[in-house]
Amino acid sequence: MIEEFSVNGVHSYHTFGLRILKRKIGSAPKDSITERVPFSNVTYDFSRIYGKQSYGERILSYELEFVCMNKKIAQNRIIEILKKLKWDGRKNLYDDLLCDYHYEVREPEIDFSESHGVYNFKIKFPANPEIKPNMSVVLPDVDGDGLVNSADVSMILDAYSKLSTGEETGLTWEQLQAADADKDGMITSGDASLVMGFYSELATGKYECTIEGWTAYLNDMKKLDEGVI
């Protein structure tokens, strides 16, 4: 098994052929907020002023490489890597080392070098201090009849339409959780499309209408987005 990472819709190995040589998951440093009383030996620690200790960003460091003897192909791959590792804000980074968790990272620092056709990359991602669990999977059976079908798609689209105009959806909390199929915290037409795709695949027998079947479908959609399948 190749333990790599994915971020911003790309996979370090399957997309770019990069193999991890080393990884270092740094600890999140404690914030030290102290103030010394003038002309005294008394120092006050305000690090827990809001009730709990605050922390700074952790650093995720990776050293990776790919081998390519064709300069043109290598050049194009390097440019694509640099493009894909640029963004504003934060993105979720999934590392196979902790497969049930993810990090929220900013745009990384990147250094690369070449020696006899071996291209070496050193990449450092600044990350939020928390290591967050991946989303819990909820079967998108919005109407609760034990099936995932066009009726559930219609309920998602109806909820999306009402939310767009500021209306109440009329759905229970459990139904709202089921309607947010991609677990991005919003109910959109994308959720309806995702559920419609699953419903269509159910008819072919590729997946079962179960949590396991839905999870397998989501994983396949994620791999498709990453260009793996």
mmCIF file of C-alpha atoms in Angstrom:
data_model
loop_
_atom_site.group_PDB
_atom_site.id
_atom_site.type_symbol
_atom_site.label_atom_id
_atom_site.label_comp_id
_atom_site.label_asym_id
_atom_site.label_seq_id
_atom_site.Cartn_x
_atom_site.Cartn_y
_atom_site.Cartn_z
ATOM 1 C CA MET A 1 0.000 0.000 0.000
ATOM 2 C CA ILE A 2 1.316 3.439 -0.964
ATOM 3 C CA GLU A 3 0.770 5.816 1.948
ATOM 4 C CA GLU A 4 0.640 9.287 0.446
ATOM 5 C CA PHE A 5 -1.512 12.407 0.825
ATOM 6 C CA SER A 6 -4.206 14.253 -1.121
ATOM 7 C CA VAL A 7 -5.078 17.963 -1.067
ATOM 8 C CA ASN A 8 -6.902 20.415 -3.345
ATOM 9 C CA GLY A 9 -8.354 17.562 -5.407
ATOM 10 C CA VAL A 10 -5.025 15.911 -6.242
ATOM 11 C CA HIS A 11 -3.201 12.871 -4.890
ATOM 12 C CA SER A 12 0.569 13.048 -4.418
ATOM 13 C CA TYR A 13 1.156 9.624 -6.018
ATOM 14 C CA HIS A 14 -1.814 8.870 -8.281
ATOM 15 C CA THR A 15 -1.865 12.384 -9.797
ATOM 16 C CA PHE A 16 1.825 13.272 -9.918
ATOM 17 C CA GLY A 17 3.735 10.033 -9.317
ATOM 18 C CA LEU A 18 5.429 11.496 -6.245
ATOM 19 C CA ARG A 19 6.605 9.043 -3.610
ATOM 20 C CA ILE A 20 7.024 10.160 -0.021
ATOM 21 C CA LEU A 21 10.563 9.656 1.241
ATOM 22 C CA LYS A 22 10.043 11.331 4.608
ATOM 23 C CA ARG A 23 7.177 12.952 6.478
ATOM 24 C CA LYS A 24 7.174 14.889 9.728
ATOM 25 C CA ILE A 25 3.956 15.884 11.457
ATOM 26 C CA GLY A 26 4.972 18.672 13.802
ATOM 27 C CA SER A 27 3.238 19.325 17.107
ATOM 28 C CA ALA A 28 1.106 22.429 17.547
ATOM 29 C CA PRO A 29 3.115 24.877 19.703
ATOM 30 C CA LYS A 30 1.471 26.356 22.777
ATOM 31 C CA ASP A 31 0.877 30.084 22.606
ATOM 32 C CA SER A 32 2.885 31.819 25.315
ATOM 33 C CA ILE A 33 1.245 35.106 26.258
ATOM 34 C CA THR A 34 2.976 36.560 29.307
ATOM 35 C CA GLU A 35 3.293 40.017 30.777
ATOM 36 C CA ARG A 36 5.771 41.121 33.413
ATOM 37 C CA VAL A 37 4.710 43.660 35.994
ATOM 38 C CA PRO A 38 7.044 46.661 35.573
ATOM 39 C CA PHE A 39 9.838 46.929 38.140
ATOM 40 C CA SER A 40 9.016 43.562 39.721
ATOM 41 C CA ASN A 41 9.761 39.855 39.435
ATOM 42 C CA VAL A 42 6.052 39.029 38.896
ATOM 43 C CA THR A 43 5.005 37.665 35.476
ATOM 44 C CA TYR A 44 1.414 36.821 34.572
ATOM 45 C CA ASP A 45 0.496 34.125 32.033
ATOM 46 C CA PHE A 46 -2.536 35.042 29.880
ATOM 47 C CA SER A 47 -2.351 31.940 27.653
ATOM 48 C CA ARG A 48 -5.597 30.585 29.117
ATOM 49 C CA ILE A 49 -7.446 33.900 29.284
ATOM 50 C CA TYR A 50 -10.371 32.444 27.281
ATOM 51 C CA GLY A 51 -10.653 29.331 29.443
ATOM 52 C CA LYS A 52 -8.346 26.952 27.601
ATOM 53 C CA GLN A 53 -4.841 26.840 26.243
ATOM 54 C CA SER A 54 -4.451 28.273 22.740
ATOM 55 C CA TYR A 55 -2.077 26.822 20.156
ATOM 56 C CA GLY A 56 -0.332 27.982 16.999
ATOM 57 C CA GLU A 57 -0.085 26.246 13.640
ATOM 58 C CA ARG A 58 1.587 22.872 13.288
ATOM 59 C CA ILE A 59 3.880 22.232 10.294
ATOM 60 C CA LEU A 60 3.455 19.193 8.031
ATOM 61 C CA SER A 61 6.743 18.510 6.246
ATOM 62 C CA TYR A 62 7.095 16.121 3.307
ATOM 63 C CA GLU A 63 10.052 15.097 1.191
ATOM 64 C CA LEU A 64 8.980 13.467 -2.080
ATOM 65 C CA GLU A 65 10.513 12.483 -5.394
ATOM 66 C CA PHE A 66 9.754 11.307 -8.897
ATOM 67 C CA VAL A 67 12.086 9.905 -11.540
ATOM 68 C CA CYS A 68 11.892 11.120 -15.140
ATOM 69 C CA MET A 69 14.563 11.093 -17.838
ATOM 70 C CA ASN A 70 12.572 13.256 -20.266
ATOM 71 C CA LYS A 71 13.253 16.914 -19.441
ATOM 72 C CA LYS A 72 10.116 18.171 -21.197
ATOM 73 C CA ILE A 73 7.789 15.777 -19.400
ATOM 74 C CA ALA A 74 9.479 16.521 -16.075
ATOM 75 C CA GLN A 75 9.164 20.265 -16.664
ATOM 76 C CA ASN A 76 5.424 19.982 -17.362
ATOM 77 C CA ARG A 77 4.904 17.846 -14.265
ATOM 78 C CA ILE A 78 6.757 20.360 -12.068
ATOM 79 C CA ILE A 79 4.631 23.243 -13.367
ATOM 80 C CA GLU A 80 1.417 21.287 -12.695
ATOM 81 C CA ILE A 81 2.553 20.448 -9.166
ATOM 82 C CA LEU A 82 3.330 24.097 -8.445
ATOM 83 C CA LYS A 83 -0.044 25.197 -9.868
ATOM 84 C CA LYS A 84 -2.058 22.675 -7.860
ATOM 85 C CA LEU A 85 -0.311 23.594 -4.623
ATOM 86 C CA LYS A 86 -1.384 27.236 -4.772
ATOM 87 C CA TRP A 87 -4.644 28.489 -3.262
ATOM 88 C CA ASP A 88 -6.215 31.080 -0.998
ATOM 89 C CA GLY A 89 -7.490 30.228 2.464
ATOM 90 C CA ARG A 90 -7.307 26.643 3.726
ATOM 91 C CA LYS A 91 -7.810 23.220 2.162
ATOM 92 C CA ASN A 92 -8.306 19.804 3.741
ATOM 93 C CA LEU A 93 -5.240 17.561 3.538
ATOM 94 C CA TYR A 94 -5.784 13.812 3.906
ATOM 95 C CA ASP A 95 -2.720 11.767 4.856
ATOM 96 C CA ASP A 96 -2.930 7.967 4.584
ATOM 97 C CA LEU A 97 -0.868 7.742 7.775
ATOM 98 C CA LEU A 98 -3.991 8.815 9.728
ATOM 99 C CA CYS A 99 -6.681 7.698 7.316
ATOM 100 C CA ASP A 100 -9.660 8.607 9.527
ATOM 101 C CA TYR A 101 -8.524 12.202 10.095
ATOM 102 C CA HIS A 102 -7.519 15.293 8.126
ATOM 103 C CA TYR A 103 -5.673 18.593 8.520
ATOM 104 C CA GLU A 104 -6.726 22.080 7.439
ATOM 105 C CA VAL A 105 -3.711 23.568 5.668
ATOM 106 C CA ARG A 106 -2.616 26.803 4.044
ATOM 107 C CA GLU A 107 -0.652 27.091 0.807
ATOM 108 C CA PRO A 108 2.697 25.343 1.334
ATOM 109 C CA GLU A 109 6.302 26.380 0.923
ATOM 110 C CA ILE A 110 7.916 24.345 -1.879
ATOM 111 C CA ASP A 111 11.554 23.693 -2.773
ATOM 112 C CA PHE A 112 12.605 21.309 -5.531
ATOM 113 C CA SER A 113 15.872 20.072 -6.983
ATOM 114 C CA GLU A 114 17.097 17.626 -9.632
ATOM 115 C CA SER A 115 19.976 15.164 -9.839
ATOM 116 C CA HIS A 116 20.425 12.706 -12.720
ATOM 117 C CA GLY A 117 16.700 12.545 -13.514
ATOM 118 C CA VAL A 118 15.577 12.303 -9.870
ATOM 119 C CA TYR A 119 13.378 15.261 -8.917
ATOM 120 C CA ASN A 120 13.176 15.959 -5.198
ATOM 121 C CA PHE A 121 10.485 18.101 -3.558
ATOM 122 C CA LYS A 122 10.405 19.487 -0.021
ATOM 123 C CA ILE A 123 6.934 20.729 0.882
ATOM 124 C CA LYS A 124 5.849 22.370 4.155
ATOM 125 C CA PHE A 125 2.171 22.930 4.913
ATOM 126 C CA PRO A 126 1.192 25.307 7.763
ATOM 127 C CA ALA A 127 -1.832 23.602 9.401
ATOM 128 C CA ASN A 128 -4.427 24.410 12.016
ATOM 129 C CA PRO A 129 -3.519 22.881 15.386
ATOM 130 C CA GLU A 130 -6.506 20.508 15.436
ATOM 131 C CA ILE A 131 -6.354 17.126 13.720
ATOM 132 C CA LYS A 132 -9.989 16.713 12.668
ATOM 133 C CA PRO A 133 -11.942 13.480 12.191
ATOM 134 C CA ASN A 134 -13.331 12.840 8.720
ATOM 135 C CA MET A 135 -17.028 13.339 8.157
ATOM 136 C CA SER A 136 -19.418 10.756 9.515
ATOM 137 C CA VAL A 137 -21.352 9.026 6.763
ATOM 138 C CA VAL A 138 -25.155 9.309 6.811
ATOM 139 C CA LEU A 139 -27.257 7.451 4.243
ATOM 140 C CA PRO A 140 -29.122 10.135 2.199
ATOM 141 C CA ASP A 141 -32.509 8.559 2.893
ATOM 142 C CA VAL A 142 -34.177 11.919 3.552
ATOM 143 C CA ASP A 143 -37.772 10.652 3.814
ATOM 144 C CA GLY A 144 -36.761 7.741 6.050
ATOM 145 C CA ASP A 145 -38.447 4.999 4.057
ATOM 146 C CA GLY A 146 -35.323 2.833 3.970
ATOM 147 C CA LEU A 147 -34.630 3.568 0.302
ATOM 148 C CA VAL A 148 -32.588 6.132 -1.610
ATOM 149 C CA ASN A 149 -34.517 7.195 -4.693
ATOM 150 C CA SER A 150 -35.913 10.128 -6.673
ATOM 151 C CA ALA A 151 -38.178 11.097 -3.755
ATOM 152 C CA ASP A 152 -35.095 11.872 -1.659
ATOM 153 C CA VAL A 153 -33.613 13.881 -4.536
ATOM 154 C CA SER A 154 -36.840 15.893 -4.792
ATOM 155 C CA MET A 155 -36.776 16.645 -1.052
ATOM 156 C CA ILE A 156 -33.184 17.865 -1.276
ATOM 157 C CA LEU A 157 -33.992 20.133 -4.233
ATOM 158 C CA ASP A 158 -37.079 21.455 -2.431
ATOM 159 C CA ALA A 159 -35.016 22.214 0.693
ATOM 160 C CA TYR A 160 -32.351 23.916 -1.440
ATOM 161 C CA SER A 161 -34.982 26.054 -3.176
ATOM 162 C CA LYS A 162 -36.502 27.157 0.134
ATOM 163 C CA LEU A 163 -33.128 27.948 1.684
ATOM 164 C CA SER A 164 -32.246 30.038 -1.375
ATOM 165 C CA THR A 165 -35.255 32.273 -0.712
ATOM 166 C CA GLY A 166 -34.807 32.391 3.060
ATOM 167 C CA GLU A 167 -37.684 30.011 3.850
ATOM 168 C CA GLU A 168 -37.731 27.224 6.431
ATOM 169 C CA THR A 169 -37.176 23.786 4.918
ATOM 170 C CA GLY A 170 -39.655 22.001 7.160
ATOM 171 C CA LEU A 171 -37.140 19.171 7.597
ATOM 172 C CA THR A 172 -36.134 17.684 10.924
ATOM 173 C CA TRP A 173 -32.516 17.828 12.114
ATOM 174 C CA GLU A 174 -32.024 14.194 11.064
ATOM 175 C CA GLN A 175 -33.464 14.902 7.609
ATOM 176 C CA LEU A 176 -31.187 17.921 7.185
ATOM 177 C CA GLN A 177 -28.180 15.738 8.008
ATOM 178 C CA ALA A 178 -29.262 13.212 5.372
ATOM 179 C CA ALA A 179 -29.905 15.953 2.800
ATOM 180 C CA ASP A 180 -26.377 17.365 3.187
ATOM 181 C CA ALA A 181 -24.986 14.439 1.207
ATOM 182 C CA ASP A 182 -21.449 15.783 0.717
ATOM 183 C CA LYS A 183 -21.222 17.002 4.344
ATOM 184 C CA ASP A 184 -19.986 20.482 3.455
ATOM 185 C CA GLY A 185 -22.412 22.119 5.883
ATOM 186 C CA MET A 186 -24.797 23.293 3.131
ATOM 187 C CA ILE A 187 -27.718 21.850 1.183
ATOM 188 C CA THR A 188 -27.228 22.558 -2.515
ATOM 189 C CA SER A 189 -28.051 21.178 -5.941
ATOM 190 C CA GLY A 190 -24.703 19.353 -5.692
ATOM 191 C CA ASP A 191 -26.146 17.172 -2.926
ATOM 192 C CA ALA A 192 -29.103 16.303 -5.150
ATOM 193 C CA SER A 193 -26.768 15.401 -8.029
ATOM 194 C CA LEU A 194 -24.683 13.200 -5.753
ATOM 195 C CA VAL A 195 -27.747 11.330 -4.474
ATOM 196 C CA MET A 196 -29.197 11.033 -7.993
ATOM 197 C CA GLY A 197 -25.928 9.458 -9.131
ATOM 198 C CA PHE A 198 -26.090 6.939 -6.288
ATOM 199 C CA TYR A 199 -29.734 6.148 -7.087
ATOM 200 C CA SER A 200 -28.807 5.502 -10.733
ATOM 201 C CA GLU A 201 -25.956 3.183 -9.710
ATOM 202 C CA LEU A 202 -28.263 1.258 -7.364
ATOM 203 C CA ALA A 203 -30.301 0.235 -10.399
ATOM 204 C CA THR A 204 -27.199 -1.396 -11.932
ATOM 205 C CA GLY A 205 -26.483 -3.381 -8.773
ATOM 206 C CA LYS A 206 -23.030 -1.842 -8.388
ATOM 207 C CA TYR A 207 -23.814 -0.659 -4.844
ATOM 208 C CA GLU A 208 -26.223 -1.700 -2.108
ATOM 209 C CA CYS A 209 -28.615 0.741 -0.453
ATOM 210 C CA THR A 210 -26.719 0.629 2.835
ATOM 211 C CA ILE A 211 -24.230 2.767 4.737
ATOM 212 C CA GLU A 212 -21.478 0.528 3.346
ATOM 213 C CA GLY A 213 -22.762 0.976 -0.215
ATOM 214 C CA TRP A 214 -23.060 4.739 0.178
ATOM 215 C CA THR A 215 -19.550 4.921 1.667
ATOM 216 C CA ALA A 216 -18.140 2.914 -1.247
ATOM 217 C CA TYR A 217 -19.905 5.245 -3.706
ATOM 218 C CA LEU A 218 -18.520 8.372 -1.976
ATOM 219 C CA ASN A 219 -15.016 6.906 -2.010
ATOM 220 C CA ASP A 220 -15.318 6.125 -5.725
ATOM 221 C CA MET A 221 -16.533 9.676 -6.441
ATOM 222 C CA LYS A 222 -13.585 11.072 -4.484
ATOM 223 C CA LYS A 223 -11.142 8.917 -6.464
ATOM 224 C CA LEU A 224 -12.808 10.037 -9.701
ATOM 225 C CA ASP A 225 -12.324 13.682 -8.714
ATOM 226 C CA GLU A 226 -8.672 12.967 -7.969
ATOM 227 C CA GLY A 227 -8.216 11.283 -11.341
ATOM 228 C CA VAL A 228 -7.479 7.886 -9.765
ATOM 229 C CA ILE A 229 -10.207 5.956 -11.572
#
